[in-house]
Structure formats: C-alpha cells, structure tokens
PDB file of C-alpha atoms in Angstrom:
ATOM      1  CA  UNK A 232       0.124   0.098   0.056  1.00  0.00           C
ATOM      2  CA  UNK A 233       1.508   3.316  -1.125  1.00  0.00           C
ATOM      3  CA  UNK A 234       0.762   6.563   0.600  1.00  0.00           C
ATOM      4  CA  UNK A 235       0.321   9.815  -1.358  1.00  0.00           C
ATOM      5  CA  UNK A 236       2.053  13.015  -0.767  1.00  0.00           C
ATOM      6  CA  UNK A 237      -0.893  15.423  -1.401  1.00  0.00           C
ATOM      7  CA  UNK A 238       0.992  18.003   0.651  1.00  0.00           C
ATOM      8  CA  UNK A 239      -1.435  20.812  -0.313  1.00  0.00           C
ATOM      9  CA  UNK A 240      -4.163  18.746   1.295  1.00  0.00           C
ATOM     10  CA  UNK A 241      -2.435  18.402   4.869  1.00  0.00           C
ATOM     11  CA  UNK A 242      -1.274  22.099   4.641  1.00  0.00           C
ATOM     12  CA  UNK A 243      -4.919  23.585   3.707  1.00  0.00           C
ATOM     13  CA  UNK A 244      -6.295  21.296   6.368  1.00  0.00           C
ATOM     14  CA  UNK A 245      -3.887  22.276   8.847  1.00  0.00           C
ATOM     15  CA  UNK A 246      -3.983  26.128   8.374  1.00  0.00           C
ATOM     16  CA  UNK A 247      -7.923  25.913   8.215  1.00  0.00           C
ATOM     17  CA  UNK A 248      -8.084  24.190  11.588  1.00  0.00           C
ATOM     18  CA  UNK A 249      -5.539  26.395  13.351  1.00  0.00           C
ATOM     19  CA  UNK A 250      -7.053  29.813  11.946  1.00  0.00           C
ATOM     20  CA  UNK A 251     -10.668  28.541  12.931  1.00  0.00           C
ATOM     21  CA  UNK A 252      -9.723  27.571  16.534  1.00  0.00           C
ATOM     22  CA  UNK A 253      -7.835  30.678  16.944  1.00  0.00           C
ATOM     23  CA  UNK A 254     -10.592  32.698  16.058  1.00  0.00           C
ATOM     24  CA  UNK A 255     -12.846  31.025  18.252  1.00  0.00           C
ATOM     25  CA  UNK A 256     -10.589  31.236  21.163  1.00  0.00           C
ATOM     26  CA  UNK A 257     -10.406  34.783  20.594  1.00  0.00           C
ATOM     27  CA  UNK A 258     -14.223  35.523  20.534  1.00  0.00           C
ATOM     28  CA  UNK A 259     -14.682  33.370  23.463  1.00  0.00           C
ATOM     29  CA  UNK A 260     -12.058  35.310  25.496  1.00  0.00           C
ATOM     30  CA  UNK A 261     -13.126  38.783  24.412  1.00  0.00           C
ATOM     31  CA  UNK A 262     -16.747  38.757  24.035  1.00  0.00           C
ATOM     32  CA  UNK A 263     -19.991  38.055  26.284  1.00  0.00           C
ATOM     33  CA  UNK A 264     -22.281  35.612  24.733  1.00  0.00           C
ATOM     34  CA  UNK A 265     -24.391  37.337  22.146  1.00  0.00           C
ATOM     35  CA  UNK A 266     -22.360  40.430  22.383  1.00  0.00           C
ATOM     36  CA  UNK A 267     -21.865  42.187  19.092  1.00  0.00           C
ATOM     37  CA  UNK A 268     -19.133  44.629  17.638  1.00  0.00           C
ATOM     38  CA  UNK A 269     -19.844  46.424  14.274  1.00  0.00           C
ATOM     39  CA  UNK A 270     -17.118  46.439  12.009  1.00  0.00           C
ATOM     40  CA  UNK A 271     -19.287  48.110   9.504  1.00  0.00           C
ATOM     41  CA  UNK A 272     -22.659  49.040  11.063  1.00  0.00           C
ATOM     42  CA  UNK A 273     -25.474  47.281   9.482  1.00  0.00           C
ATOM     43  CA  UNK A 274     -23.222  45.315   7.097  1.00  0.00           C
ATOM     44  CA  UNK A 275     -20.919  43.121   9.200  1.00  0.00           C
ATOM     45  CA  UNK A 276     -20.343  42.472  12.618  1.00  0.00           C
ATOM     46  CA  UNK A 277     -18.443  40.137  15.252  1.00  0.00           C
ATOM     47  CA  UNK A 278     -21.108  38.332  17.059  1.00  0.00           C
ATOM     48  CA  UNK A 279     -20.655  35.590  19.615  1.00  0.00           C
ATOM     49  CA  UNK A 280     -23.503  33.044  19.205  1.00  0.00           C
ATOM     50  CA  UNK A 281     -23.151  29.319  19.718  1.00  0.00           C
ATOM     51  CA  UNK A 282     -25.094  26.475  17.456  1.00  0.00           C
ATOM     52  CA  UNK A 283     -25.971  23.026  18.550  1.00  0.00           C
ATOM     53  CA  UNK A 284     -27.208  22.235  15.028  1.00  0.00           C
ATOM     54  CA  UNK A 285     -25.604  22.274  11.302  1.00  0.00           C
ATOM     55  CA  UNK A 286     -25.486  25.407   8.788  1.00  0.00           C
ATOM     56  CA  UNK A 287     -28.380  27.629   9.297  1.00  0.00           C
ATOM     57  CA  UNK A 288     -29.150  25.973  12.764  1.00  0.00           C
ATOM     58  CA  UNK A 289     -30.504  23.044  11.147  1.00  0.00           C
ATOM     59  CA  UNK A 290     -30.876  19.974  13.235  1.00  0.00           C
ATOM     60  CA  UNK A 291     -30.460  21.983  16.495  1.00  0.00           C
ATOM     61  CA  UNK A 292     -32.960  20.019  18.484  1.00  0.00           C
ATOM     62  CA  UNK A 293     -31.088  16.916  17.974  1.00  0.00           C
ATOM     63  CA  UNK A 294     -27.570  17.549  16.638  1.00  0.00           C
ATOM     64  CA  UNK A 295     -25.586  15.372  18.715  1.00  0.00           C
ATOM     65  CA  UNK A 296     -24.906  12.870  15.928  1.00  0.00           C
ATOM     66  CA  UNK A 297     -23.289  16.081  13.770  1.00  0.00           C
ATOM     67  CA  UNK A 298     -20.156  15.192  15.858  1.00  0.00           C
ATOM     68  CA  UNK A 299     -19.873  11.582  14.345  1.00  0.00           C
ATOM     69  CA  UNK A 300     -20.594  13.062  10.970  1.00  0.00           C
ATOM     70  CA  UNK A 301     -17.706  15.332  11.408  1.00  0.00           C
ATOM     71  CA  UNK A 302     -15.452  12.687  12.428  1.00  0.00           C
ATOM     72  CA  UNK A 303     -16.563  10.288   9.699  1.00  0.00           C
ATOM     73  CA  UNK A 304     -16.089  13.150   7.107  1.00  0.00           C
ATOM     74  CA  UNK A 305     -12.752  13.740   8.257  1.00  0.00           C
ATOM     75  CA  UNK A 306     -11.539  10.461   8.468  1.00  0.00           C
ATOM     76  CA  UNK A 307     -13.086  10.010   5.109  1.00  0.00           C
ATOM     77  CA  UNK A 308     -11.150  12.753   3.391  1.00  0.00           C
ATOM     78  CA  UNK A 309      -7.770  11.769   5.403  1.00  0.00           C
ATOM     79  CA  UNK A 310      -8.216   8.140   3.935  1.00  0.00           C
ATOM     80  CA  UNK A 311      -8.655   9.758   0.344  1.00  0.00           C
ATOM     81  CA  UNK A 312      -5.657  11.834   0.704  1.00  0.00           C
ATOM     82  CA  UNK A 313      -3.301   8.947   1.955  1.00  0.00           C
ATOM     83  CA  UNK A 314      -4.791   5.965  -0.062  1.00  0.00           C
ATOM     84  CA  UNK A 315      -6.527   7.612  -2.851  1.00  0.00           C
ATOM     85  CA  UNK A 316      -5.325   8.849  -6.266  1.00  0.00           C
ATOM     86  CA  UNK A 317      -2.888  11.610  -6.494  1.00  0.00           C
ATOM     87  CA  UNK A 318      -5.055  15.052  -6.558  1.00  0.00           C
ATOM     88  CA  UNK A 319      -4.296  18.270  -8.600  1.00  0.00           C
ATOM     89  CA  UNK A 320      -3.609  21.236  -6.587  1.00  0.00           C
ATOM     90  CA  UNK A 321      -7.405  22.633  -6.993  1.00  0.00           C
ATOM     91  CA  UNK A 322      -8.428  19.062  -5.339  1.00  0.00           C
ATOM     92  CA  UNK A 323      -5.712  19.175  -2.723  1.00  0.00           C
ATOM     93  CA  UNK A 324      -6.806  22.561  -1.407  1.00  0.00           C
ATOM     94  CA  UNK A 325     -10.487  21.775  -2.110  1.00  0.00           C
ATOM     95  CA  UNK A 326     -10.517  18.652   0.087  1.00  0.00           C
ATOM     96  CA  UNK A 327      -7.886  19.972   2.608  1.00  0.00           C
ATOM     97  CA  UNK A 328     -10.185  22.963   3.405  1.00  0.00           C
ATOM     98  CA  UNK A 329     -13.230  20.845   3.710  1.00  0.00           C
ATOM     99  CA  UNK A 330     -11.101  18.509   6.171  1.00  0.00           C
ATOM    100  CA  UNK A 331     -10.210  21.545   8.202  1.00  0.00           C
ATOM    101  CA  UNK A 332     -13.675  22.852   8.479  1.00  0.00           C
ATOM    102  CA  UNK A 333     -14.925  19.548   9.438  1.00  0.00           C
ATOM    103  CA  UNK A 334     -12.101  19.314  12.013  1.00  0.00           C
ATOM    104  CA  UNK A 335     -12.611  22.633  13.395  1.00  0.00           C
ATOM    105  CA  UNK A 336     -16.452  22.183  13.702  1.00  0.00           C
ATOM    106  CA  UNK A 337     -16.054  18.719  15.271  1.00  0.00           C
ATOM    107  CA  UNK A 338     -13.460  19.922  17.710  1.00  0.00           C
ATOM    108  CA  UNK A 339     -16.150  22.298  19.047  1.00  0.00           C
ATOM    109  CA  UNK A 340     -18.824  19.430  18.916  1.00  0.00           C
ATOM    110  CA  UNK A 341     -16.920  17.074  20.773  1.00  0.00           C
ATOM    111  CA  UNK A 342     -15.370  19.457  23.549  1.00  0.00           C
ATOM    112  CA  UNK A 343     -18.313  21.910  23.798  1.00  0.00           C
ATOM    113  CA  UNK A 344     -21.418  20.070  22.297  1.00  0.00           C
ATOM    114  CA  UNK A 345     -21.994  23.266  20.056  1.00  0.00           C
ATOM    115  CA  UNK A 346     -20.074  25.302  17.459  1.00  0.00           C
ATOM    116  CA  UNK A 347     -19.011  28.935  18.299  1.00  0.00           C
ATOM    117  CA  UNK A 348     -19.827  31.174  15.536  1.00  0.00           C
ATOM    118  CA  UNK A 349     -19.273  34.830  15.076  1.00  0.00           C
ATOM    119  CA  UNK A 350     -18.971  36.342  11.776  1.00  0.00           C
ATOM    120  CA  UNK A 351     -22.598  37.838  11.403  1.00  0.00           C
ATOM    121  CA  UNK A 352     -23.178  39.403   7.773  1.00  0.00           C
ATOM    122  CA  UNK A 353     -26.388  41.467   8.430  1.00  0.00           C
ATOM    123  CA  UNK A 354     -26.434  42.998   4.913  1.00  0.00           C
ATOM    124  CA  UNK A 355     -28.692  40.077   3.953  1.00  0.00           C
ATOM    125  CA  UNK A 356     -29.570  38.716   7.240  1.00  0.00           C
ATOM    126  CA  UNK A 357     -27.624  35.756   7.025  1.00  0.00           C
ATOM    127  CA  UNK A 358     -27.110  33.266   9.974  1.00  0.00           C
ATOM    128  CA  UNK A 359     -23.984  33.932  11.971  1.00  0.00           C
ATOM    129  CA  UNK A 360     -20.937  31.426  10.945  1.00  0.00           C
ATOM    130  CA  UNK A 361     -17.416  30.942  11.793  1.00  0.00           C
ATOM    131  CA  UNK A 362     -13.926  30.208   9.780  1.00  0.00           C
ATOM    132  CA  UNK A 363     -14.539  26.420   9.709  1.00  0.00           C
ATOM    133  CA  UNK A 364     -17.945  27.330   7.524  1.00  0.00           C
ATOM    134  CA  UNK A 365     -15.804  29.436   5.301  1.00  0.00           C
ATOM    135  CA  UNK A 366     -13.366  27.007   4.891  1.00  0.00           C
ATOM    136  CA  UNK A 367     -15.885  24.339   3.870  1.00  0.00           C
ATOM    137  CA  UNK A 368     -17.450  26.646   1.255  1.00  0.00           C
ATOM    138  CA  UNK A 369     -14.264  27.790  -0.028  1.00  0.00           C
ATOM    139  CA  UNK A 370     -13.194  24.078  -0.502  1.00  0.00           C
ATOM    140  CA  UNK A 371     -16.431  23.449  -2.294  1.00  0.00           C
ATOM    141  CA  UNK A 372     -15.745  26.185  -4.859  1.00  0.00           C
ATOM    142  CA  UNK A 373     -12.323  24.765  -5.364  1.00  0.00           C
ATOM    143  CA  UNK A 374     -13.851  21.528  -6.229  1.00  0.00           C
ATOM    144  CA  UNK A 375     -16.562  23.158  -8.644  1.00  0.00           C
ATOM    145  CA  UNK A 376     -13.656  24.676 -10.234  1.00  0.00           C
ATOM    146  CA  UNK A 377     -12.119  21.472 -10.952  1.00  0.00           C
ATOM    147  CA  UNK A 378     -15.407  19.835 -12.209  1.00  0.00           C
ATOM    148  CA  UNK A 379     -15.935  22.762 -14.776  1.00  0.00           C
ATOM    149  CA  UNK A 380     -12.561  23.226 -15.807  1.00  0.00           C
ATOM    150  CA  UNK A 381     -11.581  21.596 -19.096  1.00  0.00           C
ATOM    151  CA  UNK A 382      -9.212  18.842 -18.702  1.00  0.00           C
ATOM    152  CA  UNK A 383      -5.869  19.124 -20.380  1.00  0.00           C
ATOM    153  CA  UNK A 384      -5.583  16.884 -23.383  1.00  0.00           C
ATOM    154  CA  UNK A 385      -4.113  13.503 -22.915  1.00  0.00           C
ATOM    155  CA  UNK A 386      -0.776  12.411 -24.200  1.00  0.00           C
ATOM    156  CA  UNK A 387      -1.673   9.166 -26.112  1.00  0.00           C
ATOM    157  CA  UNK A 388       1.893   8.735 -27.387  1.00  0.00           C
ATOM    158  CA  UNK A 389       2.902   8.110 -30.917  1.00  0.00           C
ATOM    159  CA  UNK A 390       0.348   6.817 -33.216  1.00  0.00           C
ATOM    160  CA  UNK A 391       0.850   4.652 -35.934  1.00  0.00           C
ATOM    161  CA  UNK A 392      -1.095   4.997 -39.115  1.00  0.00           C
TER     162      UNK A 392
END
C-alpha cells in the first residue's frame, strides 16, 4: 500500500483548523455571549453565538449526531488523501479546506457540544457562521472549479497509421 504525498491537502487542512480555533478562542475570550461588535454598522459584525445544529441551525434540537458526521467526514477525507489517487492542486486545497472545516467544527462539537459562531453578515440577514464554515465553502468552490475546468488533453504517445 503506497501513501500519496498530497502535501497541499495537509497544509490547507492544518491552516484552516488552526485559524478556525484561534479565532473562536479569541471570540470566547473577548466577548460576552450574544455581544456584537460592528465592523461596518448594519453590514458586518462580530457577534458571539453558539449553534448546536448544522448550517443555518438545522437539526439544532437533535444535533448530537453531527459530531460523528464531522469525525466520519474527516476520517474519509484523510483516507482519500493517504490512499486515493494523486490529486491536482485544486482538489488538494479543496478537500484540505473541507477537512479543516470539518475538524474545526468537530473539535467544538466534541469538546463543547456546540459550535462557536461569530461572523455576522447582516446586509442580507445571513445566519452567523465561523471560519470553519468559510473553509468548507471555499473547499467546495475549489472542487467546483475542478469540475467545470476543461481537462488537459491526454498525451496518448505516438500513433501508428
């Protein structure tokens, strides 16, 4: 069994987890629960809230299983990076960012039973979110780029006529 390198996957995942956890720590240390600091009044605030559910507070009444989903996604992505095919750069970064987001929110779910959210984009009344959520969405965008980007032509080698 051969392990793949996929170093950008690991780098993107690690940076994502570290940045997510540092920003959540900063919020918890500097804000009272539900306190809000406007960065741009009425447009973007830092607002400390928690979420026991998934995105948009889905499953917030019975979201304990989400910790296991975070763990399963994380282990699946790590297995893909170790044992799956060699990824291109966009795939490595995309899957790495998704891993980082799953691990970041998974740490919160296992340690606290809820996820710390603080990015409050009020211009369109969007639910409060966090860096892990941003990482997951950026990862999905990277994978969409791969899907819709034309594949380079394969070099079939010399042909005989």
